[in-house]
Amino acid sequence: MAETAPKKLDLQRRPMPKQEPEVRSQNFDEVALGYTPELAMEEARRCLMCKRPQCVPHCPVEVDIPGFIHCIAEGDFSGGVRILKGKNALPSICGRVCPQEEQCEGSCVLAKRGGTIAIGRLERFLGDWASAQEQQSIDLPTPTGKRVAVIGGGPAGLTVAADLVQLGHEVVIYEALHKMGGVLVYGIPEFRLPKKTVETEVDYLRRLGVEMKPDYIVGKTRTIDSLLEEFDAVFVGAGAGLPWFSEMPGNNLNGVYSANEYLTRINLMKGFSFPKTITPVREHQRVAVIGGGNVAMDCARSALRLGARSTILYRRSRDELPARLEEVENAEEEGVEFSFLTLPTRCVGDDNGWVKGLECIRMELGEPDASGRRSPMPVEGSEYFLPFDAVIHAIGNSPNPLIPATTPDIEIGRKGNIVADEATGKTSKPRVWAGGDVVTGAATVILAMGAGRKAARSIHEYLSNPGSEW
Amino acid sequence: MFKLIENRPLVPNLHMLRVEAPEVARSVQPGQFVIVRVEEDGERIPLSVADWDSEQGTITLIYMTIGATTHRLSRLPAGDGLPTVAGPLGNAMEIDHFGSVVCVGGCYGIGSIYPIARALREIGNTVTIIIEARSSYLLYWQEKLKQVSDRLIVITRDGSGGLKGHIDNLPAIIERLPQRPQRVIANGCNFLMMRASEQTRPLAIPTIVSLNTLMIDGTGMCGVCRVTVDDTVKFACVDGPHFDGHKVDWAELNKRRQAYLREETIPLRSSAGTAEQ
Ligand SMILES: Cc1cc2nc3c(=O)[nH]c(=O)nc-3n(C[C@H](O)[C@H](O)[C@H](O)COP(=O)(O)OP(=O)(O)OC[C@H]3O[C@@H](n4cnc5c(N)ncnc54)[C@H](O)[C@@H]3O)c2cc1C
Ligand code: SF4
Ligand code: FES
């Protein structure tokens, strides 16, 4: 009835129900609870269905955003899923962890008026809705007889596998750890991305016929050259897993962790249920997290949930925090403390080799440099001591060194990354493609997936024209 | 699942496990290790590969029953499976024409030194193996070791087998060898490797040790295995585990090894409880 009436602008972004801060800071369950179908439809109806949508080109995999939102508005969830999954094999994951404010949502026309459509939440809603449905039988295309090996079971590798298996190629994923998912399972905490969600998406790929080989370290268990004898193409999505430690004395004291170690103990090894599970996580009282990105927020919020007083030490100010604003606010609400303009200079230990605190120095922000960032400078004479019984370095990671070290004839960049063509993912080594963090250095889930998608397209092209040049 | 072929006590505290892991057996080299998981949600532990049969697709591991995981492992019968046997990890031991080499083994290292000695001797080195234990009932594989060495020397602290003494007698033993060794390789507990390195330092004999640090992934991802060697931080799993024993910061290594002693006994107590019921 109201169909022809001009649409009234609704700028009320529908909030997503969340666990209360006091409650969630005590548990590892997911913080955001997701839209109900009613909320999702209300939110979807706010979309203006722009003729030339600004959001789509800002999504690294170019999801047809108005298309799936229109379906939600009409209550046609399965139609929405079809549109969404055509571009994004892992919507439940991206809806949760994409930095939407810099991507799709950031360029929504309603953003200027403060009423951005909650694209990520809607994507998450559809992804979760799809996994909750009866599993439908999947029509698989006729096999092409071509075989592709994928190294690494993170978002890049999973995307390549999903795309190629649906084109009829046989795909085997080799993963060094005992679980598929890469950073999604060992890094990003349960309260932000439930491992169940990742498992569901991985299971979907398994049902599509992707073969998974965990506990398999390419370069060690078997080299790429040996894989090339058996496979027509190889994709390397080995990620950026080599942790950095900020340069200061005392880093090898007990109680000093890389973010990867701390998060792996908790997530992959389920240390939060120790001693029911047996990989120990120490009960710390006061935890310092060095860094200001998403990884630092994840560590600080995990430490809090394990009962510690948790402080983030960052050398610039709040405005410069590289983490997503939403994550910073979540951390603040839960009670994570922030010590800005603080640079740790030394880990101080006790007689038993355990850390007992950090020597720090105050910083001040200088004039903006060429890139417009104000660089922090130490304030002379401002050294002071802060007591901590754990220190976590969350300042970044380099590409995983195992493949570069065991594949002598693949071109490696200055930062230890594998060099690959941006448009196709081709490396210097014939029949080998690469993408994701191992090429770019630590980036995002959706960029890794985007790179996987491009590589899959190029691999498919190559497999369809066997005589083609490298 | 990786099927257990044989899993039995070798000497008090040490078990021998033969497990099916064809891909590991095909590519493993002397000095490498695997990461083992005993059950879903279980801990990941590194164990040196002491022997293998690439045709049968099996590898042999010797493990000390110290923590919860190794105790659980020791109770699994042949025919059962392990969810994870990942590897081979770490670098291979450097095998070259050194001339004369002394291989020192203690504890599980009596086993892990075996493939190293074998490879060294196969290409023509003169190999002396020295094994050390508190008492002779803690020794094993002596026949096997004899077959891959020119000389097997046994030291026990109580004198119940071979020479009475301990690893600090290394210089005296080396002195009596017909040739001065060009290299010493030590495998076993960190204490043994540290003492061996201290003894060879004044003699200026290059000494390689295979460090056993805490590990989680074994692929360079977590950094828990970091050690300081020659004032630089190294990750034992990918940069090692073999390092120059004269340059390792042993004091730091020992403290890092002890980090979880308190926690390690917690699940052990609770699992021992269930086993007795
Ligand atoms: C704590 C944390 C939080 C993050 N939060 C976000 C977020 O909110 N949003 C976001 O977009 N991004 C986030 N990121 C970044 C994001 O997770 C990564 O950019 C993304 O996972 C990269 O995907 P990938 O497939 O390239 O690599 P990875 O996810 O790193 O996967 C690589 C896989 O390859 C395996 N592998 C490595 N070497 C070998 C080998 N030789 N043989 C076999 N397997 C091998 C590894 O074990 C790993 O499982 C976060 C990262 C971390 C660490
Ligand atoms: S994949 Fe990410 S960027 Fe693309 S529409 Fe979804 S949330 Fe936005
Ligand atoms: S065991 Fe994790 S980096 Fe070595």
PDB file of N, CA, C and O in Angstrom, chain B residues 16-78:
ATOM      1  N   MET B  16      59.257 -45.657  24.517  1.00  0.00           N
ATOM      2  CA  MET B  16      59.546 -45.663  23.099  1.00  0.00           C
ATOM      3  C   MET B  16      58.242 -45.819  22.342  1.00  0.00           C
ATOM      4  O   MET B  16      57.421 -46.663  22.668  1.00  0.00           O
ATOM      5  N   LEU B  17      58.074 -44.958  21.329  1.00  0.00           N
ATOM      6  CA  LEU B  17      56.839 -44.970  20.555  1.00  0.00           C
ATOM      7  C   LEU B  17      57.183 -45.123  19.080  1.00  0.00           C
ATOM      8  O   LEU B  17      57.999 -44.370  18.551  1.00  0.00           O
ATOM      9  N   ARG B  18      56.567 -46.131  18.446  1.00  0.00           N
ATOM     10  CA  ARG B  18      56.689 -46.216  16.994  1.00  0.00           C
ATOM     11  C   ARG B  18      55.322 -45.921  16.418  1.00  0.00           C
ATOM     12  O   ARG B  18      54.325 -46.526  16.824  1.00  0.00           O
ATOM     13  N   VAL B  19      55.246 -44.961  15.525  1.00  0.00           N
ATOM     14  CA  VAL B  19      53.945 -44.510  15.042  1.00  0.00           C
ATOM     15  C   VAL B  19      53.991 -44.383  13.526  1.00  0.00           C
ATOM     16  O   VAL B  19      55.018 -44.057  12.938  1.00  0.00           O
ATOM     17  N   GLU B  20      52.847 -44.669  12.896  1.00  0.00           N
ATOM     18  CA  GLU B  20      52.742 -44.534  11.445  1.00  0.00           C
ATOM     19  C   GLU B  20      52.659 -43.068  11.072  1.00  0.00           C
ATOM     20  O   GLU B  20      51.740 -42.370  11.499  1.00  0.00           O
ATOM     21  N   ALA B  21      53.594 -42.593  10.281  1.00  0.00           N
ATOM     22  CA  ALA B  21      53.566 -41.210   9.790  1.00  0.00           C
ATOM     23  C   ALA B  21      54.357 -41.207   8.488  1.00  0.00           C
ATOM     24  O   ALA B  21      55.486 -40.742   8.429  1.00  0.00           O
ATOM     25  N   PRO B  22      53.756 -41.778   7.439  1.00  0.00           N
ATOM     26  CA  PRO B  22      54.500 -42.060   6.209  1.00  0.00           C
ATOM     27  C   PRO B  22      55.165 -40.828   5.593  1.00  0.00           C
ATOM     28  O   PRO B  22      56.306 -40.908   5.143  1.00  0.00           O
ATOM     29  N   GLU B  23      54.456 -39.703   5.613  1.00  0.00           N
ATOM     30  CA  GLU B  23      55.024 -38.514   4.952  1.00  0.00           C
ATOM     31  C   GLU B  23      56.219 -37.994   5.731  1.00  0.00           C
ATOM     32  O   GLU B  23      57.173 -37.485   5.154  1.00  0.00           O
ATOM     33  N   VAL B  24      56.161 -38.095   7.054  1.00  0.00           N
ATOM     34  CA  VAL B  24      57.295 -37.674   7.873  1.00  0.00           C
ATOM     35  C   VAL B  24      58.453 -38.639   7.635  1.00  0.00           C
ATOM     36  O   VAL B  24      59.598 -38.225   7.403  1.00  0.00           O
ATOM     37  N   ALA B  25      58.149 -39.930   7.653  1.00  0.00           N
ATOM     38  CA  ALA B  25      59.192 -40.947   7.490  1.00  0.00           C
ATOM     39  C   ALA B  25      59.910 -40.784   6.153  1.00  0.00           C
ATOM     40  O   ALA B  25      61.094 -41.063   6.024  1.00  0.00           O
ATOM     41  N   ARG B  26      59.200 -40.310   5.150  1.00  0.00           N
ATOM     42  CA  ARG B  26      59.787 -40.170   3.822  1.00  0.00           C
ATOM     43  C   ARG B  26      60.775 -38.991   3.772  1.00  0.00           C
ATOM     44  O   ARG B  26      61.740 -39.013   3.043  1.00  0.00           O
ATOM     45  N   SER B  27      60.503 -37.921   4.546  1.00  0.00           N
ATOM     46  CA  SER B  27      61.328 -36.722   4.354  1.00  0.00           C
ATOM     47  C   SER B  27      62.224 -36.362   5.538  1.00  0.00           C
ATOM     48  O   SER B  27      63.024 -35.442   5.442  1.00  0.00           O
ATOM     49  N   VAL B  28      62.109 -37.104   6.649  1.00  0.00           N
ATOM     50  CA  VAL B  28      62.860 -36.702   7.848  1.00  0.00           C
ATOM     51  C   VAL B  28      64.373 -36.892   7.651  1.00  0.00           C
ATOM     52  O   VAL B  28      64.823 -37.787   6.948  1.00  0.00           O
ATOM     53  N   GLN B  29      65.123 -35.986   8.283  1.00  0.00           N
ATOM     54  CA  GLN B  29      66.587 -36.076   8.264  1.00  0.00           C
ATOM     55  C   GLN B  29      67.088 -36.060   9.708  1.00  0.00           C
ATOM     56  O   GLN B  29      66.380 -35.601  10.611  1.00  0.00           O
ATOM     57  N   PRO B  30      68.324 -36.529   9.933  1.00  0.00           N
ATOM     58  CA  PRO B  30      68.842 -36.596  11.301  1.00  0.00           C
ATOM     59  C   PRO B  30      68.777 -35.233  11.986  1.00  0.00           C
ATOM     60  O   PRO B  30      69.148 -34.226  11.376  1.00  0.00           O
ATOM     61  N   GLY B  31      68.307 -35.218  13.218  1.00  0.00           N
ATOM     62  CA  GLY B  31      68.281 -33.969  13.974  1.00  0.00           C
ATOM     63  C   GLY B  31      66.952 -33.252  13.909  1.00  0.00           C
ATOM     64  O   GLY B  31      66.779 -32.221  14.538  1.00  0.00           O
ATOM     65  N   GLN B  32      65.987 -33.766  13.161  1.00  0.00           N
ATOM     66  CA  GLN B  32      64.691 -33.080  13.078  1.00  0.00           C
ATOM     67  C   GLN B  32      63.730 -33.625  14.133  1.00  0.00           C
ATOM     68  O   GLN B  32      63.973 -34.655  14.754  1.00  0.00           O
ATOM     69  N   PHE B  33      62.635 -32.884  14.325  1.00  0.00           N
ATOM     70  CA  PHE B  33      61.662 -33.290  15.341  1.00  0.00           C
ATOM     71  C   PHE B  33      60.249 -33.226  14.771  1.00  0.00           C
ATOM     72  O   PHE B  33      60.052 -32.761  13.644  1.00  0.00           O
ATOM     73  N   VAL B  34      59.303 -33.742  15.528  1.00  0.00           N
ATOM     74  CA  VAL B  34      57.894 -33.622  15.142  1.00  0.00           C
ATOM     75  C   VAL B  34      57.131 -32.967  16.284  1.00  0.00           C
ATOM     76  O   VAL B  34      57.601 -32.937  17.427  1.00  0.00           O
ATOM     77  N   ILE B  35      55.952 -32.433  15.969  1.00  0.00           N
ATOM     78  CA  ILE B  35      55.050 -31.946  17.000  1.00  0.00           C
ATOM     79  C   ILE B  35      53.929 -32.968  17.113  1.00  0.00           C
ATOM     80  O   ILE B  35      53.353 -33.383  16.100  1.00  0.00           O
ATOM     81  N   VAL B  36      53.659 -33.383  18.338  1.00  0.00           N
ATOM     82  CA  VAL B  36      52.677 -34.425  18.571  1.00  0.00           C
ATOM     83  C   VAL B  36      51.545 -33.873  19.425  1.00  0.00           C
ATOM     84  O   VAL B  36      51.771 -33.068  20.328  1.00  0.00           O
ATOM     85  N   ARG B  37      50.334 -34.285  19.076  1.00  0.00           N
ATOM     86  CA  ARG B  37      49.194 -33.997  19.937  1.00  0.00           C
ATOM     87  C   ARG B  37      48.570 -35.328  20.310  1.00  0.00           C
ATOM     88  O   ARG B  37      48.407 -36.198  19.458  1.00  0.00           O
ATOM     89  N   VAL B  38      48.243 -35.498  21.580  1.00  0.00           N
ATOM     90  CA  VAL B  38      47.792 -36.798  22.046  1.00  0.00           C
ATOM     91  C   VAL B  38      46.276 -36.909  21.982  1.00  0.00           C
ATOM     92  O   VAL B  38      45.729 -37.981  21.810  1.00  0.00           O
ATOM     93  N   GLU B  39      45.585 -35.783  22.109  1.00  0.00           N
ATOM     94  CA  GLU B  39      44.121 -35.828  22.040  1.00  0.00           C
ATOM     95  C   GLU B  39      43.593 -34.502  21.526  1.00  0.00           C
ATOM     96  O   GLU B  39      44.308 -33.501  21.550  1.00  0.00           O
ATOM     97  N   GLU B  40      42.380 -34.489  21.057  1.00  0.00           N
ATOM     98  CA  GLU B  40      41.738 -33.248  20.639  1.00  0.00           C
ATOM     99  C   GLU B  40      41.791 -32.283  21.815  1.00  0.00           C
ATOM    100  O   GLU B  40      41.627 -32.690  22.963  1.00  0.00           O
ATOM    101  N   ASP B  41      42.027 -31.023  21.533  1.00  0.00           N
ATOM    102  CA  ASP B  41      42.198 -30.014  22.576  1.00  0.00           C
ATOM    103  C   ASP B  41      43.442 -30.247  23.424  1.00  0.00           C
ATOM    104  O   ASP B  41      43.611 -29.635  24.467  1.00  0.00           O
ATOM    105  N   GLY B  42      44.272 -31.180  22.985  1.00  0.00           N
ATOM    106  CA  GLY B  42      45.490 -31.451  23.745  1.00  0.00           C
ATOM    107  C   GLY B  42      46.577 -30.467  23.385  1.00  0.00           C
ATOM    108  O   GLY B  42      46.480 -29.704  22.435  1.00  0.00           O
ATOM    109  N   GLU B  43      47.620 -30.540  24.196  1.00  0.00           N
ATOM    110  CA  GLU B  43      48.772 -29.677  24.025  1.00  0.00           C
ATOM    111  C   GLU B  43      49.614 -30.184  22.841  1.00  0.00           C
ATOM    112  O   GLU B  43      49.551 -31.352  22.504  1.00  0.00           O
ATOM    113  N   ARG B  44      50.404 -29.287  22.262  1.00  0.00           N
ATOM    114  CA  ARG B  44      51.317 -29.681  21.172  1.00  0.00           C
ATOM    115  C   ARG B  44      52.711 -29.807  21.763  1.00  0.00           C
ATOM    116  O   ARG B  44      53.231 -28.849  22.309  1.00  0.00           O
ATOM    117  N   ILE B  45      53.319 -30.981  21.671  1.00  0.00           N
ATOM    118  CA  ILE B  45      54.658 -31.136  22.246  1.00  0.00           C
ATOM    119  C   ILE B  45      55.667 -31.567  21.178  1.00  0.00           C
ATOM    120  O   ILE B  45      55.362 -32.376  20.316  1.00  0.00           O
ATOM    121  N   PRO B  46      56.885 -31.010  21.247  1.00  0.00           N
ATOM    122  CA  PRO B  46      57.919 -31.402  20.290  1.00  0.00           C
ATOM    123  C   PRO B  46      58.665 -32.646  20.774  1.00  0.00           C
ATOM    124  O   PRO B  46      58.980 -32.759  21.951  1.00  0.00           O
ATOM    125  N   LEU B  47      58.926 -33.590  19.872  1.00  0.00           N
ATOM    126  CA  LEU B  47      59.723 -34.776  20.203  1.00  0.00           C
ATOM    127  C   LEU B  47      60.702 -35.055  19.069  1.00  0.00           C
ATOM    128  O   LEU B  47      60.326 -34.996  17.890  1.00  0.00           O
ATOM    129  N   SER B  48      61.941 -35.346  19.415  1.00  0.00           N
ATOM    130  CA  SER B  48      62.958 -35.636  18.393  1.00  0.00           C
ATOM    131  C   SER B  48      62.658 -36.977  17.734  1.00  0.00           C
ATOM    132  O   SER B  48      62.182 -37.905  18.384  1.00  0.00           O
ATOM    133  N   VAL B  49      62.987 -37.061  16.468  1.00  0.00           N
ATOM    134  CA  VAL B  49      62.811 -38.331  15.766  1.00  0.00           C
ATOM    135  C   VAL B  49      64.090 -39.149  15.968  1.00  0.00           C
ATOM    136  O   VAL B  49      65.171 -38.737  15.560  1.00  0.00           O
ATOM    137  N   ALA B  50      63.956 -40.318  16.616  1.00  0.00           N
ATOM    138  CA  ALA B  50      65.131 -41.108  16.983  1.00  0.00           C
ATOM    139  C   ALA B  50      65.457 -42.162  15.932  1.00  0.00           C
ATOM    140  O   ALA B  50      66.583 -42.643  15.865  1.00  0.00           O
ATOM    141  N   ASP B  51      64.457 -42.513  15.138  1.00  0.00           N
ATOM    142  CA  ASP B  51      64.697 -43.489  14.069  1.00  0.00           C
ATOM    143  C   ASP B  51      63.480 -43.472  13.157  1.00  0.00           C
ATOM    144  O   ASP B  51      62.436 -42.922  13.528  1.00  0.00           O
ATOM    145  N   TRP B  52      63.614 -44.064  11.964  1.00  0.00           N
ATOM    146  CA  TRP B  52      62.481 -44.123  11.048  1.00  0.00           C
ATOM    147  C   TRP B  52      62.686 -45.221  10.044  1.00  0.00           C
ATOM    148  O   TRP B  52      63.793 -45.720   9.864  1.00  0.00           O
ATOM    149  N   ASP B  53      61.586 -45.615   9.414  1.00  0.00           N
ATOM    150  CA  ASP B  53      61.630 -46.619   8.373  1.00  0.00           C
ATOM    151  C   ASP B  53      60.769 -46.080   7.242  1.00  0.00           C
ATOM    152  O   ASP B  53      59.533 -46.114   7.325  1.00  0.00           O
ATOM    153  N   SER B  54      61.416 -45.546   6.217  1.00  0.00           N
ATOM    154  CA  SER B  54      60.615 -44.865   5.199  1.00  0.00           C
ATOM    155  C   SER B  54      59.787 -45.842   4.379  1.00  0.00           C
ATOM    156  O   SER B  54      58.751 -45.485   3.848  1.00  0.00           O
ATOM    157  N   GLU B  55      60.228 -47.099   4.309  1.00  0.00           N
ATOM    158  CA  GLU B  55      59.419 -48.061   3.553  1.00  0.00           C
ATOM    159  C   GLU B  55      58.149 -48.435   4.294  1.00  0.00           C
ATOM    160  O   GLU B  55      57.070 -48.496   3.726  1.00  0.00           O
ATOM    161  N   GLN B  56      58.297 -48.687   5.589  1.00  0.00           N
ATOM    162  CA  GLN B  56      57.098 -49.028   6.373  1.00  0.00           C
ATOM    163  C   GLN B  56      56.306 -47.779   6.750  1.00  0.00           C
ATOM    164  O   GLN B  56      55.197 -47.881   7.247  1.00  0.00           O
ATOM    165  N   GLY B  57      56.916 -46.614   6.561  1.00  0.00           N
ATOM    166  CA  GLY B  57      56.209 -45.371   6.878  1.00  0.00           C
ATOM    167  C   GLY B  57      56.057 -45.132   8.365  1.00  0.00           C
ATOM    168  O   GLY B  57      55.059 -44.566   8.814  1.00  0.00           O
ATOM    169  N   THR B  58      57.050 -45.558   9.159  1.00  0.00           N
ATOM    170  CA  THR B  58      56.943 -45.344  10.603  1.00  0.00           C
ATOM    171  C   THR B  58      58.114 -44.504  11.118  1.00  0.00           C
ATOM    172  O   THR B  58      59.187 -44.503  10.517  1.00  0.00           O
ATOM    173  N   ILE B  59      57.880 -43.820  12.228  1.00  0.00           N
ATOM    174  CA  ILE B  59      58.960 -43.112  12.907  1.00  0.00           C
ATOM    175  C   ILE B  59      58.991 -43.551  14.375  1.00  0.00           C
ATOM    176  O   ILE B  59      57.981 -43.997  14.915  1.00  0.00           O
ATOM    177  N   THR B  60      60.176 -43.437  14.970  1.00  0.00           N
ATOM    178  CA  THR B  60      60.345 -43.842  16.365  1.00  0.00           C
ATOM    179  C   THR B  60      60.686 -42.612  17.207  1.00  0.00           C
ATOM    180  O   THR B  60      61.557 -41.826  16.837  1.00  0.00           O
ATOM    181  N   LEU B  61      59.961 -42.456  18.305  1.00  0.00           N
ATOM    182  CA  LEU B  61      60.176 -41.318  19.197  1.00  0.00           C
ATOM    183  C   LEU B  61      60.460 -41.851  20.589  1.00  0.00           C
ATOM    184  O   LEU B  61      59.895 -42.873  20.991  1.00  0.00           O
ATOM    185  N   ILE B  62      61.356 -41.168  21.302  1.00  0.00           N
ATOM    186  CA  ILE B  62      61.621 -41.573  22.685  1.00  0.00           C
ATOM    187  C   ILE B  62      61.249 -40.413  23.569  1.00  0.00           C
ATOM    188  O   ILE B  62      61.713 -39.280  23.340  1.00  0.00           O
ATOM    189  N   TYR B  63      60.356 -40.646  24.495  1.00  0.00           N
ATOM    190  CA  TYR B  63      59.885 -39.508  25.279  1.00  0.00           C
ATOM    191  C   TYR B  63      59.933 -39.784  26.769  1.00  0.00           C
ATOM    192  O   TYR B  63      59.738 -40.906  27.227  1.00  0.00           O
ATOM    193  N   MET B  64      60.200 -38.721  27.491  1.00  0.00           N
ATOM    194  CA  MET B  64      60.257 -38.801  28.927  1.00  0.00           C
ATOM    195  C   MET B  64      58.851 -38.547  29.448  1.00  0.00           C
ATOM    196  O   MET B  64      58.179 -37.638  28.976  1.00  0.00           O
ATOM    197  N   THR B  65      58.393 -39.342  30.399  1.00  0.00           N
ATOM    198  CA  THR B  65      57.064 -39.101  30.952  1.00  0.00           C
ATOM    199  C   THR B  65      57.209 -38.103  32.097  1.00  0.00           C
ATOM    200  O   THR B  65      57.508 -38.470  33.221  1.00  0.00           O
ATOM    201  N   ILE B  66      57.003 -36.815  31.750  1.00  0.00           N
ATOM    202  CA  ILE B  66      57.144 -35.791  32.778  1.00  0.00           C
ATOM    203  C   ILE B  66      55.851 -35.034  33.050  1.00  0.00           C
ATOM    204  O   ILE B  66      55.468 -34.846  34.176  1.00  0.00           O
ATOM    205  N   GLY B  67      55.187 -34.600  31.990  1.00  0.00           N
ATOM    206  CA  GLY B  67      54.000 -33.770  32.197  1.00  0.00           C
ATOM    207  C   GLY B  67      52.735 -34.560  31.914  1.00  0.00           C
ATOM    208  O   GLY B  67      52.756 -35.767  31.688  1.00  0.00           O
ATOM    209  N   ALA B  68      51.619 -33.830  31.937  1.00  0.00           N
ATOM    210  CA  ALA B  68      50.321 -34.469  31.734  1.00  0.00           C
ATOM    211  C   ALA B  68      50.238 -35.140  30.366  1.00  0.00           C
ATOM    212  O   ALA B  68      49.760 -36.268  30.239  1.00  0.00           O
ATOM    213  N   THR B  69      50.732 -34.445  29.339  1.00  0.00           N
ATOM    214  CA  THR B  69      50.589 -34.970  27.984  1.00  0.00           C
ATOM    215  C   THR B  69      51.381 -36.261  27.792  1.00  0.00           C
ATOM    216  O   THR B  69      50.870 -37.233  27.240  1.00  0.00           O
ATOM    217  N   THR B  70      52.621 -36.270  28.254  1.00  0.00           N
ATOM    218  CA  THR B  70      53.426 -37.467  28.043  1.00  0.00           C
ATOM    219  C   THR B  70      52.902 -38.632  28.903  1.00  0.00           C
ATOM    220  O   THR B  70      52.992 -39.785  28.490  1.00  0.00           O
ATOM    221  N   HIS B  71      52.327 -38.342  30.040  1.00  0.00           N
ATOM    222  CA  HIS B  71      51.723 -39.428  30.818  1.00  0.00           C
ATOM    223  C   HIS B  71      50.534 -40.018  30.081  1.00  0.00           C
ATOM    224  O   HIS B  71      50.352 -41.228  30.019  1.00  0.00           O
ATOM    225  N   ARG B  72      49.708 -39.136  29.523  1.00  0.00           N
ATOM    226  CA  ARG B  72      48.561 -39.646  28.768  1.00  0.00           C
ATOM    227  C   ARG B  72      49.045 -40.474  27.592  1.00  0.00           C
ATOM    228  O   ARG B  72      48.503 -41.530  27.289  1.00  0.00           O
ATOM    229  N   LEU B  73      50.060 -39.980  26.916  1.00  0.00           N
ATOM    230  CA  LEU B  73      50.603 -40.694  25.765  1.00  0.00           C
ATOM    231  C   LEU B  73      51.075 -42.083  26.185  1.00  0.00           C
ATOM    232  O   LEU B  73      50.807 -43.078  25.503  1.00  0.00           O
ATOM    233  N   SER B  74      51.717 -42.154  27.324  1.00  0.00           N
ATOM    234  CA  SER B  74      52.298 -43.438  27.738  1.00  0.00           C
ATOM    235  C   SER B  74      51.218 -44.486  28.018  1.00  0.00           C
ATOM    236  O   SER B  74      51.495 -45.672  28.039  1.00  0.00           O
ATOM    237  N   ARG B  75      49.982 -44.047  28.227  1.00  0.00           N
ATOM    238  CA  ARG B  75      48.916 -45.012  28.512  1.00  0.00           C
ATOM    239  C   ARG B  75      48.206 -45.513  27.265  1.00  0.00           C
ATOM    240  O   ARG B  75      47.341 -46.380  27.345  1.00  0.00           O
ATOM    241  N   LEU B  76      48.528 -44.945  26.090  1.00  0.00           N
ATOM    242  CA  LEU B  76      47.834 -45.371  24.874  1.00  0.00           C
ATOM    243  C   LEU B  76      48.394 -46.698  24.376  1.00  0.00           C
ATOM    244  O   LEU B  76      49.602 -46.861  24.249  1.00  0.00           O
ATOM    245  N   PRO B  77      47.513 -47.657  24.073  1.00  0.00           N
ATOM    246  CA  PRO B  77      47.993 -48.944  23.571  1.00  0.00           C
ATOM    247  C   PRO B  77      48.254 -48.902  22.061  1.00  0.00           C
ATOM    248  O   PRO B  77      47.742 -48.015  21.362  1.00  0.00           O
ATOM    249  N   ALA B  78      49.035 -49.844  21.571  1.00  0.00           N
ATOM    250  CA  ALA B  78      49.237 -49.981  20.123  1.00  0.00           C
ATOM    251  C   ALA B  78      47.873 -50.122  19.466  1.00  0.00           C
ATOM    252  O   ALA B  78      46.942 -50.671  20.053  1.00  0.00           O
TER     253      ALA B  78
END
